[in-house]
mmCIF file of C-alpha atoms in Angstrom:
data_model
loop_
_atom_site.group_PDB
_atom_site.id
_atom_site.type_symbol
_atom_site.label_atom_id
_atom_site.label_comp_id
_atom_site.label_asym_id
_atom_site.label_seq_id
_atom_site.Cartn_x
_atom_site.Cartn_y
_atom_site.Cartn_z
ATOM 1 C CA UNK A 545 -22.173 175.789 -108.462
ATOM 2 C CA UNK A 546 -18.459 176.299 -107.232
ATOM 3 C CA UNK A 547 -19.307 173.761 -104.892
ATOM 4 C CA UNK A 548 -20.649 171.141 -107.465
ATOM 5 C CA UNK A 549 -17.667 171.418 -109.611
ATOM 6 C CA UNK A 550 -15.431 171.363 -106.318
ATOM 7 C CA UNK A 551 -17.449 168.170 -105.483
ATOM 8 C CA UNK A 552 -16.457 166.125 -108.870
ATOM 9 C CA UNK A 553 -20.378 166.514 -110.040
ATOM 10 C CA UNK A 554 -20.062 168.047 -113.052
ATOM 11 C CA UNK A 555 -17.548 167.756 -115.437
ATOM 12 C CA UNK A 556 -14.076 165.827 -115.067
ATOM 13 C CA UNK A 557 -13.315 162.065 -115.749
ATOM 14 C CA UNK A 558 -16.538 161.605 -115.623
ATOM 15 C CA UNK A 559 -18.279 163.383 -118.149
ATOM 16 C CA UNK A 560 -15.289 162.472 -120.134
ATOM 17 C CA UNK A 561 -15.932 158.887 -119.740
ATOM 18 C CA UNK A 562 -18.949 159.454 -121.231
ATOM 19 C CA UNK A 563 -18.576 161.050 -124.033
ATOM 20 C CA UNK A 564 -15.726 158.139 -124.295
ATOM 21 C CA UNK A 565 -18.379 155.577 -123.929
ATOM 22 C CA UNK A 566 -20.505 156.818 -125.909
ATOM 23 C CA UNK A 567 -18.666 157.546 -129.155
ATOM 24 C CA UNK A 568 -17.422 153.871 -128.824
ATOM 25 C CA UNK A 569 -20.804 153.106 -128.701
ATOM 26 C CA UNK A 570 -22.056 155.244 -131.787
ATOM 27 C CA UNK A 571 -19.009 153.723 -133.809
ATOM 28 C CA UNK A 572 -19.709 150.355 -133.068
ATOM 29 C CA UNK A 573 -23.263 150.743 -134.181
ATOM 30 C CA UNK A 574 -22.563 152.352 -137.191
ATOM 31 C CA UNK A 575 -20.246 149.458 -137.970
ATOM 32 C CA UNK A 576 -22.485 147.209 -137.405
ATOM 33 C CA UNK A 577 -25.356 148.440 -139.644
ATOM 34 C CA UNK A 578 -23.048 149.451 -142.022
ATOM 35 C CA UNK A 579 -21.379 145.279 -142.407
ATOM 36 C CA UNK A 580 -24.947 144.256 -141.634
ATOM 37 C CA UNK A 581 -26.766 146.308 -144.464
ATOM 38 C CA UNK A 582 -23.445 145.184 -147.097
ATOM 39 C CA UNK A 583 -23.732 141.978 -146.704
ATOM 40 C CA UNK A 584 -27.711 141.633 -147.605
ATOM 41 C CA UNK A 585 -26.123 144.034 -150.982
ATOM 42 C CA UNK A 586 -28.205 146.807 -149.866
ATOM 43 C CA UNK A 587 -27.894 150.061 -152.006
ATOM 44 C CA UNK A 588 -28.410 152.608 -149.441
ATOM 45 C CA UNK A 589 -25.844 150.358 -146.303
ATOM 46 C CA UNK A 590 -23.810 153.880 -145.593
ATOM 47 C CA UNK A 591 -26.612 156.048 -145.200
ATOM 48 C CA UNK A 592 -28.263 153.543 -142.926
ATOM 49 C CA UNK A 593 -24.967 153.360 -141.071
ATOM 50 C CA UNK A 594 -25.001 157.463 -140.773
ATOM 51 C CA UNK A 595 -28.126 157.355 -139.269
ATOM 52 C CA UNK A 596 -27.724 154.957 -136.999
ATOM 53 C CA UNK A 597 -24.246 156.507 -135.845
ATOM 54 C CA UNK A 598 -25.568 160.153 -135.999
ATOM 55 C CA UNK A 599 -28.585 159.582 -134.158
ATOM 56 C CA UNK A 600 -26.214 157.568 -131.400
ATOM 57 C CA UNK A 601 -24.217 160.478 -131.154
ATOM 58 C CA UNK A 602 -27.192 163.054 -130.845
ATOM 59 C CA UNK A 603 -29.427 160.870 -128.779
ATOM 60 C CA UNK A 604 -28.393 157.542 -127.597
ATOM 61 C CA UNK A 605 -31.251 156.538 -127.184
ATOM 62 C CA UNK A 606 -32.329 157.909 -130.935
ATOM 63 C CA UNK A 607 -29.671 155.209 -132.096
ATOM 64 C CA UNK A 608 -30.688 152.569 -130.677
ATOM 65 C CA UNK A 609 -34.143 152.885 -132.240
ATOM 66 C CA UNK A 610 -32.553 153.772 -135.429
ATOM 67 C CA UNK A 611 -30.742 149.982 -134.940
ATOM 68 C CA UNK A 612 -34.069 149.048 -134.231
ATOM 69 C CA UNK A 613 -35.898 150.329 -136.937
ATOM 70 C CA UNK A 614 -33.022 149.420 -139.467
ATOM 71 C CA UNK A 615 -32.679 145.233 -137.965
ATOM 72 C CA UNK A 616 -36.953 145.977 -138.856
ATOM 73 C CA UNK A 617 -36.753 147.143 -142.407
ATOM 74 C CA UNK A 618 -34.221 144.483 -143.194
ATOM 75 C CA UNK A 619 -34.836 142.210 -146.503
#
């Protein structure tokens, strides 16, 4: 375990950059879904955006699946 940490395979700048990238992707998807839903006059725009944003933070793949469902169910 100590050897892996010393080699930089666990944690460090790589893990921080992955976290920041995930936050940026979640924020962009949240904003895009919210803006699109408000533009279409949907009453539950905040719920769609919140669902996509939270799923993106929890699992990146889940966020993109939720985005696909959001796009598919647009009015």
